[in-house]
Every structure is written in C-alpha cells, then in structure tokens.
Coordinates of C-alpha atoms in Angstrom, one line a residue:
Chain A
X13 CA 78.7 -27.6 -2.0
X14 CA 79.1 -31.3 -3.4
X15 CA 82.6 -32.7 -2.9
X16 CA 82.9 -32.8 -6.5
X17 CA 82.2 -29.7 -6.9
X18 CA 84.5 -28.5 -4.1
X19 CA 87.2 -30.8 -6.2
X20 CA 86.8 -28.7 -8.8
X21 CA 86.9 -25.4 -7.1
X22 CA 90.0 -25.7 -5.7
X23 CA 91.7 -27.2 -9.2
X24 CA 90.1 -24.5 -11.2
X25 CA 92.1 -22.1 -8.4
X26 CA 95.0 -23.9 -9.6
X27 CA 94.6 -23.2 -12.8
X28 CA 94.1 -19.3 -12.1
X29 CA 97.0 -19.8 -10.1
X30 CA 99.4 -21.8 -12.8
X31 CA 98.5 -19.0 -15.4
X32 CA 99.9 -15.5 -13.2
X33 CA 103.2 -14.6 -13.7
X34 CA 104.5 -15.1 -10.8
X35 CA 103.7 -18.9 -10.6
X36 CA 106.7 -20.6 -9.1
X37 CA 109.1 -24.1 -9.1
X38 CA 107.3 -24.5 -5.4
X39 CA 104.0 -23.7 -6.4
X40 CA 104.1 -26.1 -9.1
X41 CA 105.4 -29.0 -6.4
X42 CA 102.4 -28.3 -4.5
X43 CA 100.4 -28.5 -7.5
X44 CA 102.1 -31.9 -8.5
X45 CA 101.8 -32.8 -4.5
X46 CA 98.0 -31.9 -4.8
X47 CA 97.6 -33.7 -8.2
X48 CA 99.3 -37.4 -7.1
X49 CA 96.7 -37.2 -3.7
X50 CA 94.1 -39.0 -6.1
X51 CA 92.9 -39.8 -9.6
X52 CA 89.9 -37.8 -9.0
X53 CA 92.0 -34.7 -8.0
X54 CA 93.9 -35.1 -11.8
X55 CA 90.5 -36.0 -13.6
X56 CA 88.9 -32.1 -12.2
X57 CA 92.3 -30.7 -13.2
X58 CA 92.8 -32.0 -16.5
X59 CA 89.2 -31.7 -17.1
X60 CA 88.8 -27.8 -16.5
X61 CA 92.4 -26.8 -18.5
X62 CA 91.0 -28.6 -21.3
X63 CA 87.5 -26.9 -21.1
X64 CA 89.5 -23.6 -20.5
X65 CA 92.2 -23.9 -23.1
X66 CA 89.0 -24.6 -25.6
X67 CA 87.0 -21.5 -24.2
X68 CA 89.9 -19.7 -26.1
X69 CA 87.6 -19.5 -28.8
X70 CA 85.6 -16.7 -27.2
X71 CA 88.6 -14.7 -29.0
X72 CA 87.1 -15.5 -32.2
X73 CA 83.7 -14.2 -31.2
X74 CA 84.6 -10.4 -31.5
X75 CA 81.9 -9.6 -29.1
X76 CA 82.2 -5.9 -27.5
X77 CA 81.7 -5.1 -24.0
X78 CA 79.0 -2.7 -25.0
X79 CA 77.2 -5.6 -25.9
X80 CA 76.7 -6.6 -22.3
X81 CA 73.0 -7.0 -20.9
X82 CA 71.0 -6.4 -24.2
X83 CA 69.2 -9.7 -23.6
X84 CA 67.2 -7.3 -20.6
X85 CA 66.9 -4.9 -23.0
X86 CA 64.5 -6.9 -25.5
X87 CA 60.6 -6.4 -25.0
X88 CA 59.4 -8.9 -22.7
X89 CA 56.7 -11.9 -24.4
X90 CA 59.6 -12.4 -27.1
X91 CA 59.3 -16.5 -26.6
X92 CA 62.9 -18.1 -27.6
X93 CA 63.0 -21.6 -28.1
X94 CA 64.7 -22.9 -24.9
X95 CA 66.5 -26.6 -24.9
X96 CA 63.7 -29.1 -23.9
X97 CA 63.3 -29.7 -20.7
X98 CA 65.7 -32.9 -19.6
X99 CA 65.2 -37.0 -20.4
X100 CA 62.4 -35.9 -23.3
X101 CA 62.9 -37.8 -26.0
X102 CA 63.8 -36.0 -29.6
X103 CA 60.5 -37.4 -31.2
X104 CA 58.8 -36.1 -28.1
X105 CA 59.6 -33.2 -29.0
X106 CA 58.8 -32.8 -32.3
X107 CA 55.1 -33.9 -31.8
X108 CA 55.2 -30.8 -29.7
X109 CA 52.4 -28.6 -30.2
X110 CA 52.9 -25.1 -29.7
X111 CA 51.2 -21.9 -30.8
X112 CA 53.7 -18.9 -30.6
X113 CA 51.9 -15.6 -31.8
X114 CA 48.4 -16.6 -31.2
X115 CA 46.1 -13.4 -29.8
X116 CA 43.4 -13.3 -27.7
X117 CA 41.7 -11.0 -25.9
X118 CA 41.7 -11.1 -21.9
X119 CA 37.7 -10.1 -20.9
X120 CA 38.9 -9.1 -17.3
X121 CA 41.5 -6.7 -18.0
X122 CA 41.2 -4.1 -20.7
X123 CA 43.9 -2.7 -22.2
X124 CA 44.0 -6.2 -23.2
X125 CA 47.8 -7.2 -24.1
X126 CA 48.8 -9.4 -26.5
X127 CA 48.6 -12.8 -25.2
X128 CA 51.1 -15.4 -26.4
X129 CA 49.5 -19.6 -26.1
X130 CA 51.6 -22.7 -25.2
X131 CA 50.1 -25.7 -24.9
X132 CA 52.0 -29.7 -24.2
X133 CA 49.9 -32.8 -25.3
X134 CA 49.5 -35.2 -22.7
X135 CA 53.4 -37.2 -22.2
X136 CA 55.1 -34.5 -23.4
X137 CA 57.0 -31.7 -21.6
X138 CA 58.6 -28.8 -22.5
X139 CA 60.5 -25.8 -21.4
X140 CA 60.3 -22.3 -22.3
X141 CA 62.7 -19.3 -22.1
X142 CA 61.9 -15.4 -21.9
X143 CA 63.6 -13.0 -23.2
X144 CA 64.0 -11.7 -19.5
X145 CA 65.8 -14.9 -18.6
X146 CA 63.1 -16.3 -16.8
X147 CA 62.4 -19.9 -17.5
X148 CA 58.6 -21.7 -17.5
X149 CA 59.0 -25.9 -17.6
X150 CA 55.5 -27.3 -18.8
X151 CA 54.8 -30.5 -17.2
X152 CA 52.1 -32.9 -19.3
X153 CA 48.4 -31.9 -20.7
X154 CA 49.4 -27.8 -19.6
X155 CA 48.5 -24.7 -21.5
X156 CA 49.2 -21.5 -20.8
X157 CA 49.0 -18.2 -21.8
X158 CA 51.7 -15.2 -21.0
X159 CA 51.4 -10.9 -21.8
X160 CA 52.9 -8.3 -20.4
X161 CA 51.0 -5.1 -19.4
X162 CA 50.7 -1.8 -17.9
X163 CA 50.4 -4.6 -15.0
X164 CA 54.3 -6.1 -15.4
X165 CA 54.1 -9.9 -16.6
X166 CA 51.5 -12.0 -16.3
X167 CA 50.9 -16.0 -17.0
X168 CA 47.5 -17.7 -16.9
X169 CA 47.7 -21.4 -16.0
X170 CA 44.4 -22.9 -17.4
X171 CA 45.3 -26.3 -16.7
X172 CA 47.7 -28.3 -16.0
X173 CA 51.3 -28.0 -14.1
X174 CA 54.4 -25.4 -14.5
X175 CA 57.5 -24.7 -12.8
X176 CA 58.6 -21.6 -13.3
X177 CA 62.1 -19.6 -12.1
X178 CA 61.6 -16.0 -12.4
X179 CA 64.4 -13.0 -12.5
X180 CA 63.1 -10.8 -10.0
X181 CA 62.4 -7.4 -11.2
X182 CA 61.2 -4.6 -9.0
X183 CA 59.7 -2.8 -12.2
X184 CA 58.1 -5.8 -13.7
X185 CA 55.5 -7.6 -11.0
X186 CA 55.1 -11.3 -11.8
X187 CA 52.2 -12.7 -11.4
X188 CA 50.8 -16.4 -12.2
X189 CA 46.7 -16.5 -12.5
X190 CA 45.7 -20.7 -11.7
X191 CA 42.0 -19.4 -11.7
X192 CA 40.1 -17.4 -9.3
X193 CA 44.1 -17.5 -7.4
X194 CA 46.7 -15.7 -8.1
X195 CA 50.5 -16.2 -7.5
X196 CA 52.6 -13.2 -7.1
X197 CA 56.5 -14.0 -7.1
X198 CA 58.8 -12.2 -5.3
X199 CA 62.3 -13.6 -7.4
X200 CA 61.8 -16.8 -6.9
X201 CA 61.6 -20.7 -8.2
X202 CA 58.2 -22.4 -7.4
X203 CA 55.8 -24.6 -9.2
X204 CA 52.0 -24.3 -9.7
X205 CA 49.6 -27.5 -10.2
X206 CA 46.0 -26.9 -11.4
X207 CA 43.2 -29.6 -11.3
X208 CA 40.4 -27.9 -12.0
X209 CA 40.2 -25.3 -9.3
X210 CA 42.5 -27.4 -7.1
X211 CA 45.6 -25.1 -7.3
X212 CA 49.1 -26.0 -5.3
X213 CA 51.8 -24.1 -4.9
X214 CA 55.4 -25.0 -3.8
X215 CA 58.3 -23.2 -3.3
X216 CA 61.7 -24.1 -4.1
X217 CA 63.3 -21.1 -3.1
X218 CA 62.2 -17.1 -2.6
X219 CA 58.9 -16.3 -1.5
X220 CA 55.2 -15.9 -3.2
X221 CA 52.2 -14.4 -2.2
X222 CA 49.5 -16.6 -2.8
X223 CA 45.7 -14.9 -2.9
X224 CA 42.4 -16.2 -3.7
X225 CA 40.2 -13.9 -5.6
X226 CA 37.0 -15.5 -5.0
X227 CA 37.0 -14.2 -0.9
X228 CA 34.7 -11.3 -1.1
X229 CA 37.1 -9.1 1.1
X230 CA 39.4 -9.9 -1.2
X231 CA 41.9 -10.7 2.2
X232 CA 42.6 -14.2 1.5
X233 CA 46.1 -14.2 1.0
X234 CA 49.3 -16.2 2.2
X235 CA 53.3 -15.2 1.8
X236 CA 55.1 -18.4 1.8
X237 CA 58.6 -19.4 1.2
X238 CA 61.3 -21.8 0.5
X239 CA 60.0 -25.3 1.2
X240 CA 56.5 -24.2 1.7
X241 CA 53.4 -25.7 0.2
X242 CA 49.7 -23.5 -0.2
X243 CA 46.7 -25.8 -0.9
X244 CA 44.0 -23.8 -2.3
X245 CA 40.9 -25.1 -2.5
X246 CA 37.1 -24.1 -2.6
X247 CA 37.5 -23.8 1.3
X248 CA 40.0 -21.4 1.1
X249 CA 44.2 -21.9 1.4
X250 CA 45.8 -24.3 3.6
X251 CA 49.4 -23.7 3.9
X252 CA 52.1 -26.8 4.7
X253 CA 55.4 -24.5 6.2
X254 CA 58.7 -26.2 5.8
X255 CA 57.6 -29.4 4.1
X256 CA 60.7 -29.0 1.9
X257 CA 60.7 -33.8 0.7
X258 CA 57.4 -32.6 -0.3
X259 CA 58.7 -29.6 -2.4
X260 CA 61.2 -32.0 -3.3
X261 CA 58.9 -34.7 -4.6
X262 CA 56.2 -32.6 -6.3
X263 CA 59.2 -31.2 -8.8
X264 CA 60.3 -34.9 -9.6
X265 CA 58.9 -34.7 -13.3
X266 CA 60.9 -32.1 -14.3
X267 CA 63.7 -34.9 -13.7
X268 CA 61.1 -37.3 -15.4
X269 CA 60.2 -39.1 -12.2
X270 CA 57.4 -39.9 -9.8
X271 CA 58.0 -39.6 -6.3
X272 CA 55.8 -41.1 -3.5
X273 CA 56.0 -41.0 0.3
X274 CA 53.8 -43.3 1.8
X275 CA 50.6 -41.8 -0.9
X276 CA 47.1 -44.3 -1.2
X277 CA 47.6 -45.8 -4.3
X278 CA 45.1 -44.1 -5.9
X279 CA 47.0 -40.8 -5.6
X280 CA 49.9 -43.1 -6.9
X281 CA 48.0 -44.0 -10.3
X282 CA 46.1 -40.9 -10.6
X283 CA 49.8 -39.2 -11.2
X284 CA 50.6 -41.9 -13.6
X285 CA 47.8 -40.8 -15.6
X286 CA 48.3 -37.7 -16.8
X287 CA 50.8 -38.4 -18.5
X288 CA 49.1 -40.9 -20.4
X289 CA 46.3 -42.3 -22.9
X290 CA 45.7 -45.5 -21.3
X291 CA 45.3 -45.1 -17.6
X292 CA 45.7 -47.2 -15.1
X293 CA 42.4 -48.3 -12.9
X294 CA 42.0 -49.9 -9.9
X295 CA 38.7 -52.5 -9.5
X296 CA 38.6 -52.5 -5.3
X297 CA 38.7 -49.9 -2.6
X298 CA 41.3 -51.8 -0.3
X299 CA 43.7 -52.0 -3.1
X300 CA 43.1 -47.8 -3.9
X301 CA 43.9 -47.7 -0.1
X302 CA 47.2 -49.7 -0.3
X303 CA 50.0 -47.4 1.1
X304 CA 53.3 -47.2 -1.4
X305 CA 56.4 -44.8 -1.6
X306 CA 59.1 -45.2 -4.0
X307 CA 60.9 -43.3 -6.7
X308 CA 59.4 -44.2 -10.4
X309 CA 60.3 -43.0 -14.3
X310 CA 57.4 -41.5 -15.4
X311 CA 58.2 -42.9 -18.4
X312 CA 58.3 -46.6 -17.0
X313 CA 54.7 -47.4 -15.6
X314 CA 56.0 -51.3 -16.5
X315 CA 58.1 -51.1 -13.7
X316 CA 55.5 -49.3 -11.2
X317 CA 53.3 -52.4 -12.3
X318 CA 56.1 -54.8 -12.0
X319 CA 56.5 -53.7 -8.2
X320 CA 52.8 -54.0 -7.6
X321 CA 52.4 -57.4 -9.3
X322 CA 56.0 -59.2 -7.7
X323 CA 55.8 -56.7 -4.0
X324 CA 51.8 -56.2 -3.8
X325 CA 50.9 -59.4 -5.2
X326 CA 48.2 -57.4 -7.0
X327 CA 47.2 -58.9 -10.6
X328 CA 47.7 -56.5 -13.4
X329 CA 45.7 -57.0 -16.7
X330 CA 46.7 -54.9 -19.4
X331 CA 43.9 -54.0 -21.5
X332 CA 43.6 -52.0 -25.1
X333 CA 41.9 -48.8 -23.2
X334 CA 43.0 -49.2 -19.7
X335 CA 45.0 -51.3 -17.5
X336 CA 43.4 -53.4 -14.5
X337 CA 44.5 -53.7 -11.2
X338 CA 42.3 -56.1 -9.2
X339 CA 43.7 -58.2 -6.3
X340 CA 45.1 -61.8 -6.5
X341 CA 42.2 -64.0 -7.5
X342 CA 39.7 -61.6 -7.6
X343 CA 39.6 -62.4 -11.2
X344 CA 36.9 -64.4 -11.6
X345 CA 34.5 -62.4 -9.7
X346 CA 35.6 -59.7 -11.2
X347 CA 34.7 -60.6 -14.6
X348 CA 31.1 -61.3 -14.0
X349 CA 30.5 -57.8 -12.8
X350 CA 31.7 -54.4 -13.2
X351 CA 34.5 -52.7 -11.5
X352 CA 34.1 -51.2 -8.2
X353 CA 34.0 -47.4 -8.2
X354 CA 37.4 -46.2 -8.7
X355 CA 39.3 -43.7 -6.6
X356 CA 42.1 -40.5 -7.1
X357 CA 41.4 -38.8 -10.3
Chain B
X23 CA 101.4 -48.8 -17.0
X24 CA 100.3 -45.6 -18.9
X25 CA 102.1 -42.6 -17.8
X26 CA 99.9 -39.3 -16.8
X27 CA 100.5 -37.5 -20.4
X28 CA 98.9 -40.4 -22.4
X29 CA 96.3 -40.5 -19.7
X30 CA 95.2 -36.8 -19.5
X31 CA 95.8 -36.8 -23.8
X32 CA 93.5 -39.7 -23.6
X33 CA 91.0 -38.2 -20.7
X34 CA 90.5 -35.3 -23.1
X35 CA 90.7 -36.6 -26.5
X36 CA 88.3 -39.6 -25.7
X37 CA 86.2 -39.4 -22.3
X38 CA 85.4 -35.4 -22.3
X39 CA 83.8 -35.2 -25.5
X40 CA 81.2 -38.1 -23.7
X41 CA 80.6 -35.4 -20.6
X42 CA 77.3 -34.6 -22.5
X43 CA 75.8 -37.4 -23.4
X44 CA 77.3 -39.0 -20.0
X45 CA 75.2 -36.1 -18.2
X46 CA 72.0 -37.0 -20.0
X47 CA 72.5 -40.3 -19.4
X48 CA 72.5 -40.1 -15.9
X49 CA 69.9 -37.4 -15.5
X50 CA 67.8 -39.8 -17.1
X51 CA 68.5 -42.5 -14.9
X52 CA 69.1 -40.4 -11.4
X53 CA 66.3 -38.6 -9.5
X54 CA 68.5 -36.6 -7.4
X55 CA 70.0 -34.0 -10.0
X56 CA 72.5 -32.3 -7.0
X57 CA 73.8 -35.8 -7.0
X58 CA 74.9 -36.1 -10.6
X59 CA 78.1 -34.2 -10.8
X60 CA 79.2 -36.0 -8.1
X61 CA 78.7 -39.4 -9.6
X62 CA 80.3 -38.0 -12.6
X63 CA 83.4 -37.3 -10.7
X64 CA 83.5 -40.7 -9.5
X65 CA 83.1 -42.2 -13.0
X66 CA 85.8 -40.0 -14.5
X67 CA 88.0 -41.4 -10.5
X68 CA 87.2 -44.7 -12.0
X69 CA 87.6 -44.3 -16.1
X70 CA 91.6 -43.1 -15.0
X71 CA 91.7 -46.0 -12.9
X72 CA 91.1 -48.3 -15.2
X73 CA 92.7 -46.9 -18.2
X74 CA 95.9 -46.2 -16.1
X75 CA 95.9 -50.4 -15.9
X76 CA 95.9 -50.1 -20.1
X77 CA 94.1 -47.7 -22.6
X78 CA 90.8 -49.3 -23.6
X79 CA 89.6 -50.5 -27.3
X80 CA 86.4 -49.0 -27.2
X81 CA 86.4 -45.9 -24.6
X82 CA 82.6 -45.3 -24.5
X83 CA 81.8 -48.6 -24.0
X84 CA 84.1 -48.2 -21.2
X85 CA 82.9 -45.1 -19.8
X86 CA 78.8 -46.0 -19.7
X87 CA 79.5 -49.3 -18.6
X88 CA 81.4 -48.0 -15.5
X89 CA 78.0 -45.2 -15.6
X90 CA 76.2 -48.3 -14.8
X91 CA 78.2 -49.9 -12.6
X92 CA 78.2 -46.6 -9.9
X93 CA 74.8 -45.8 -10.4
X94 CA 73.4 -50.0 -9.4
X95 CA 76.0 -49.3 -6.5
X96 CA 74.6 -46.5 -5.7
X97 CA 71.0 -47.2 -5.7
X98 CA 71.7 -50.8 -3.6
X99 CA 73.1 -48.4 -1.2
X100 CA 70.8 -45.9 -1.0
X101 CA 67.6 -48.6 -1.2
X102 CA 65.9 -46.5 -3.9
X103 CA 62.9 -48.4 -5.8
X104 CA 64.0 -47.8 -8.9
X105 CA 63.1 -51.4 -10.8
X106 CA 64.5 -52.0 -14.1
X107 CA 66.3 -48.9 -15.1
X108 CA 69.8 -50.1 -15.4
X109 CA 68.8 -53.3 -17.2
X110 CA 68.0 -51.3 -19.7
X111 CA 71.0 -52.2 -21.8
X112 CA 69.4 -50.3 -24.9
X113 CA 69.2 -46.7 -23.6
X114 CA 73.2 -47.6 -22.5
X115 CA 73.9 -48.3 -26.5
X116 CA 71.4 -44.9 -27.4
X117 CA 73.9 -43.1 -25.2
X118 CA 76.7 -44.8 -26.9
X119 CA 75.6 -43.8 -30.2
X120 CA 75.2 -40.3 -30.0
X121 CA 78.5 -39.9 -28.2
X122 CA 79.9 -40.2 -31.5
X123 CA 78.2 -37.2 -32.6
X124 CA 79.4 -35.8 -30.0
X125 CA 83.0 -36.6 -30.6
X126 CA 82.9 -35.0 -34.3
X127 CA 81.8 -31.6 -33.2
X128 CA 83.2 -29.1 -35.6
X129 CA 84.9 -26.2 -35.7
X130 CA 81.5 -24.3 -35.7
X131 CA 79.9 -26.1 -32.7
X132 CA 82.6 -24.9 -30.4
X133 CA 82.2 -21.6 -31.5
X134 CA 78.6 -21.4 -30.8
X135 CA 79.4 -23.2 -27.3
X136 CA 81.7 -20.7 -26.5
X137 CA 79.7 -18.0 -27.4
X138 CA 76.3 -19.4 -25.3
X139 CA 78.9 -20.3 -22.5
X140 CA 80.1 -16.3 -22.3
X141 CA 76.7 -15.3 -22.8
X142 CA 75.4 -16.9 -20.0
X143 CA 78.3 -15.8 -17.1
X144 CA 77.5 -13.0 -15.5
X145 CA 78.3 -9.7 -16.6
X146 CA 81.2 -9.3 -13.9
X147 CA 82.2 -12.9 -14.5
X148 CA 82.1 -12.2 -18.2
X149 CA 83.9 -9.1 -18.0
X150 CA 86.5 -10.7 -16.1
X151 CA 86.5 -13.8 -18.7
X152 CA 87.0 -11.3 -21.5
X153 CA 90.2 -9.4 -20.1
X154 CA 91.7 -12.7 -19.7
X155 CA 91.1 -14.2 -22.9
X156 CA 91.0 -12.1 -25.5
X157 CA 92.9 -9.0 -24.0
X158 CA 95.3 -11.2 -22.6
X159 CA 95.7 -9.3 -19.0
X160 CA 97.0 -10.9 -15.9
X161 CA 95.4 -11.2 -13.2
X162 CA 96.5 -8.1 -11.5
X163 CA 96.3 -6.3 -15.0
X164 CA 92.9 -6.6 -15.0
X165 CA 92.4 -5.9 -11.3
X166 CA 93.6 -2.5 -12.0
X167 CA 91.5 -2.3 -15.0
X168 CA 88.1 -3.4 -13.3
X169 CA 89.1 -1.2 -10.2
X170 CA 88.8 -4.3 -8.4
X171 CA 90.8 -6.4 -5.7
X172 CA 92.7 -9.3 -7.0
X173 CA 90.9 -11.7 -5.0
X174 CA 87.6 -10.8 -7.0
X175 CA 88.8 -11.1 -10.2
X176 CA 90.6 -14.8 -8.8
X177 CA 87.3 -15.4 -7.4
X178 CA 85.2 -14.6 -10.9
X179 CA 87.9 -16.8 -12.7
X180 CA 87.9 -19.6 -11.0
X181 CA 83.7 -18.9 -11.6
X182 CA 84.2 -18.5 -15.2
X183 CA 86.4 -21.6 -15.7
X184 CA 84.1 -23.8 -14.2
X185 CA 81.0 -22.3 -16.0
X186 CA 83.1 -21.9 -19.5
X187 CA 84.7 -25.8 -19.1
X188 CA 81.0 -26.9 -18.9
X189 CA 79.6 -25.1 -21.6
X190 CA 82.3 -26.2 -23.7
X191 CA 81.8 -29.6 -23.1
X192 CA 78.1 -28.9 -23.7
X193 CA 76.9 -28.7 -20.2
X194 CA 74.6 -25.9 -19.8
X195 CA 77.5 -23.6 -18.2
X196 CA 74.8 -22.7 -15.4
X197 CA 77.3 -21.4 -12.7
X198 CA 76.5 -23.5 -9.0
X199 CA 77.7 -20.1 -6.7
X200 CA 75.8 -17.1 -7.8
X201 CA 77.0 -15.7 -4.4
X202 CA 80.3 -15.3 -5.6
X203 CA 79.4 -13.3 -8.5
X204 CA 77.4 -11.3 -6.4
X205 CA 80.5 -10.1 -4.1
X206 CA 81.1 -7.0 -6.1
X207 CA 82.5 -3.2 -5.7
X208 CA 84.6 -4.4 -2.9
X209 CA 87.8 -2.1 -2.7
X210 CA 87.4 0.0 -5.4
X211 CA 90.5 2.1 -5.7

C-alpha cells in the first residue's frame, strides 16, 4: 500500500468510527490529536467525509438488493461503451472507428458464433468493456474480433496490441487466438502484441497458458505467470521468467508512454511508428545501433527527437512523408545518395 | 491565518471538484500510475498549506500550478527523461478549463456518480454500503443483519468510503484492496 493510500485508510476508519454510537469525548481528542499531526492527515479526512456525505445520494437511487449481480447475468459479447482508455484526447476519440454488430463467419470452428469486430486507426486507442466485467484496452492500428461459443469466450487478435483483464470464470474458458497461438487465461491481466506472426505475451498478474498450434504434436505449450514474458516465434516459444521492468515497460501505452531500457534505436523508432503516419527513419546502421533508454509520451515524438538532436548529436530533418535521422554532418553525403537500408520495423 | 472550518469549507467547495481533472492531468504527465495518488496527496498537503497562509483568488490556478511544481520535483529527483512535458503551459490551462465543468456538476451528475460508484463495490461492500446509507443501521445493526462480525462490516466500510468518495469525485471508484472484500463468512452466528 502507498502511504497515501495508507493515509487514507486509517482516516476513512475514523470516519466509520465518528459515525457509531458509541463514539466518545476521548475518541474525538484522538481524532483531533491525529488530525493536527499534519496537513496531509486533515486533507484525507476532510476529503473522504465529503465524498461520503455526498454518496448519500445512493438513497435516491431506490435500487433493491435483488438487483445485485445482474450485470453476470447478461449474455456475454453484449459490447458496452467503456470510458476511453486514459490521456486520449476527446477528438481522438471521436475519429474512432468501430464496428459493433458486424457478423462473420469463423471457417475453423463451426457452429460458427456470432463474431463482434473492433478495430483502432493508427494513434488512436481505445478501451472496451464486457458485459462480464472484463475489460480489453486496444493499443494503435489493432483489430479484433470477440464470440462466445459452445467453447466459452473467445478473441482473435489479427493484428496489432491488446491488454486485456479478464474475470476468471471456471464455466466460461478464455481464450485469446494471435494466429496459429493461442492464449488461454487463467483470471488474469496480461497483454498480447502481434506483428505478423511475431506474438508476445506478458503477464501482469495470474497465469496463462500460452500454445502454438502450428507444432504438429500439438505439445508446444508454456504456463507462465505474473512478471513473465513468452516470445513466440516461427522457432517455437521462448519464455523470459520474472522479467517483471519488462512487463512493466511493454504496458507503458496504456499510460500513453514509451518505455526503453537500454533498446538499439531502431527498436526505439520502430515503436514510435505505429502509432503514426509519418515515421521516423534512420539513414546509417551505427546510428540504428545507438543504445537509448528513457521514458517518452507517445504522443511527443518532438521531445524523443529533441533528446537525439541536443544528447546524440544526431541531425533530425523533418520531412513531408518521413522524418530523417542521419548523423552530424553526414548531410551532404547523404543527399547525393539514397539512404542506407533501414533497421527495426 | 484561516482557521480549519474555512479551510476544509474551502478544500471541499473549491479543490475537490478539481480531483478529476487533477487525476487526468497527472496521468497524462506521470508514467508510474501507482505513483499518482500519492502525488495527489502531496498536492492537496501543499494546496492547505498554502491556503492556510490566505485563501487564493483563483483556486485552480493554484492547485495545477502546485501539480507542476511536485511533478518537475519529482522527476529531477527520480532522473526520469521526460523532456518538455511540464513546459507545456497549454495542457496546464486545458486542465484548467475543464475544471470548471467540473465544478458545475448538477444535481443529475451526482446521481449517476453515485449510482456507477455503488454499482461497481462489491456485492458484500455494497451490501454493507446500502444498510448504512439508505437503511440507516449502525454498525453493529447491520452486523447482526449480515450475520457478520463487526470487524467485517468496519472493514467493508472503510472499503466502501474510499471507493464511494472516489466515484463521487469522479474517480473511477475502482477499490485498491480486493483482499479485503474477499474476507467473507467469517463468524457467522
């Protein structure tokens, strides 16, 4: 627990304790005692009786206990707007593009279930709720497709990156297909990155089964858990056990930030540029090697090209298409020939 | 020198109804969200510092200015590279701005934050919410009623206060300790 949050567990036990009947001239000169010890202490107290004297409200509501746990009851793909996901802009979020309702058919599984389609245009993310209480967070350029079956829930990720945090149900199997790989979650909060069929997996808490469906004995599979990170690729699954900074930094856009430990910068830029129209190229090998770590808005590539320009001493030309980044007087070279094969995407 | 009851009327009246757009501010500008209520806290520590000294004109100016202040400190300290985000005066005055739509909620708002604040306790949390606020039951009142001891319904309380205060103030009244809501058919009499 945070201090502030350990701050405001004890004053909200004041509060509990100020409202019983038996609350006495002592307790209230401890409370007074407790509340002088610092500013902070009065700003948590004064904070939560105010938030609790305006919960009152909940008396106007008229709800009835028998109410209680209908939201499980609702059938499952029932997609309910959710508040987007944090630091997007409003406009962002109107240029969303979603298609609730649309149908396909699935060729691999009949029965095929009715499939519901989101899709977020490159920039943009966006977070979506089930009626289970689950929650899915879309990172840039991802679509995806959800059903539920005779098979419990399913999501396909065919591109792109989602985060997803699942209400474990013992009835209802989750299971996220990112290609020939499937992910099946046992309660858990993890994230799943496809590039191509590059698929990663990490876990922020709970565990996931993680199995490749190409292996012709079908006996490909790895359980990991909290702080653990599966690399599939074409070779098969490589799995990083307690890598939890990596965890860490592969969930930084859901906070709207890059973060980088020591990546070339090719990996660097090639994360910059999904989540934009105008990427960012590099015109020489040594400079895609460069080492760099840092915390970045993904929203901000000016200062991530600020730090490489004033700390790198790299020259950044900023074209219509594309922006350049060729080393310190490599410019006129440079211009008489074309770039050198570029690294990361 | 302002006494504490113009302070706390001027906490509530003028810095809470900033908590939300305070909170997006600095998720915006913060990477480490378990970090964020704690430099809230210490903005609020500061905000009745200073207006203990004298009330300010213009409290949100106040408020996101002080934001700033903690969050540069903050960052020198912790050697983040995080270039230009604080000089970034505009997104201060955006924050500013819809503070004040923030300060005008009506009657209705609150309503619907209460009712996505109960919907989203727990059901024992909620249950426990519900005695207390609409049925009006002490705390050993509806400790006989749940069947319960009294330490679990204190426990759910003090749960339900924090996760209510938060949704009021248009927080997403997540609650932090699910274990505690978890803790349940203990002494059932």
């Amino acid at each position: 627990m945070s201090r502030a949050e350990q701050i405001e567990e004890i004053a909200a036990r004041w509060i509990v304790r100020r409202e019983s009947p038996d609350w006495s001239a002592k307790d209230e000169a401890e409370l007074t005692t407790w509340l002088n010890q610092s500013l902070g202490h009065k700003a948590a107290f004064w904070r939560l009786r105010q938030g609790w004297a305006a919960a009152d409200r909940v008396g106007a509501l008229g709800f009835s206990p028998t109410r209680f746990g209908s939201r499980l009851a609702q059938p499952w793909p029932a997609w309910r707007k959710a508040a987007p996901g944090i630091g997007l802009a409003l406009a962002a979020s109107l240029a969303l593009v979603v298609g609730i309702g649309t149908v396909m058919l699935s060729t691999s599984e009949p029965p095929a279930p009715a499939q519901v389609a989101v899709q977020t245009p490159v920039g943009i993310q966006r977070t979506i709720a089930l009626a289970d209480g689950s929650r899915v967070e879309l990172n840039t350029a991802t679509s995806v497709r959800a059903a539920t079956g005779p098979n419990g829930r399913e999501i396909w990720l065919d591109k792109g990156e989602a985060y997803f945090d699942i209400v474990h149900r013992p009835d209802r199997p989750f299971v996220v297909h990112a290609g020939s790989r499937t992910v099946t979650v046992l309660g858990t909060r993890f994230t799943v990155r496809r590039d191509g069929e590059k698929v990663t997996v990490a876990v922020l808490s709970g565990r996931v089964r993680v199995e490749d469906g190409t292996a012709e004995s079908g006996t490909r599979a790895a359980v990991i858990g909290q702080g653990d990170i599966a690399y599939a690729q074409a070779r098969g699954i490589l799995v990083a056990l307690a890598a939890p900074t990596r965890v860490t930094a592969m969930t930084g856009w859901r906070d709207g930030v890059l973060v980088f430990d020591n990546q070339r910068l090719a990996d660097a830029v090639a994360d910059f540029n999904r989540y934009t129209d105008r990427p960012i190229r590099i015109s020489d090998p040594a400079v895609a090697n460069i080492r760099i770590g840092g915390t970045f808005q993904i929203r901000n590539s000016a200062a991530f090209l600020d730090l490489l320009r004033s700390a790198y001493g790299l020259e950044v030309r900023a074209g219509r298409d594309e922006i350049l980044v060729a080393p310190e007087g490599g410019t006129a070279e440079d211009e008489g020939q074309q770039p050198a094969p570029r690294s990361g995407s | 020198m302002i006494d504490d009851a113009q302070l706390e009327r001027w906490f509530c009246d003028e810095v809470l109804p900033l908590e939300a757009s305070l909170t997006r501010y600095l998720r915006r500008n913060w990477r480490a969200s378990e970090q964020i209520m704690d430099i809230r806290q210490d903005i609020y520590e500061a905000a009745l510092t200073g207006g203990r000294q004298g009330l300010p004109g213009n409290t949100a100016g106040f408020v996101f200015t002080i934001a700033r202040n903690i969050l540069i400190n903050r960052s020198k300290r912790e050697r983040i590279v995080q270039f230009e985000q604080f000089a970034d005066m505009e997104s201060v005055e955006q924050a500013v701005d819809l503070s004040a739509t923030d300060r005008h909620l009506d009657a209705r708002d609150a309503l619907r934050r209460a009712q996505e604040g109960i919907e989203r306790l727990p059901p024992r949390c909620r249950e426990v919410v519900r005695l207390r606020k609409i049925e009006g039951l002490s705390t050993r009142e509806a400790a006989a009623r749940m069947g319960v001891g009294i330490d679990t319904i204190e426990r759910q309380l003090v749960l339900g206060i924090r996760a209510m205060t938060d949704a009021m103030l248009g927080g997403s009244g997540k609650i932090q300790r699910r274990a505690a809501a978890g803790t349940s058919k203990v002494r059932r009499r």
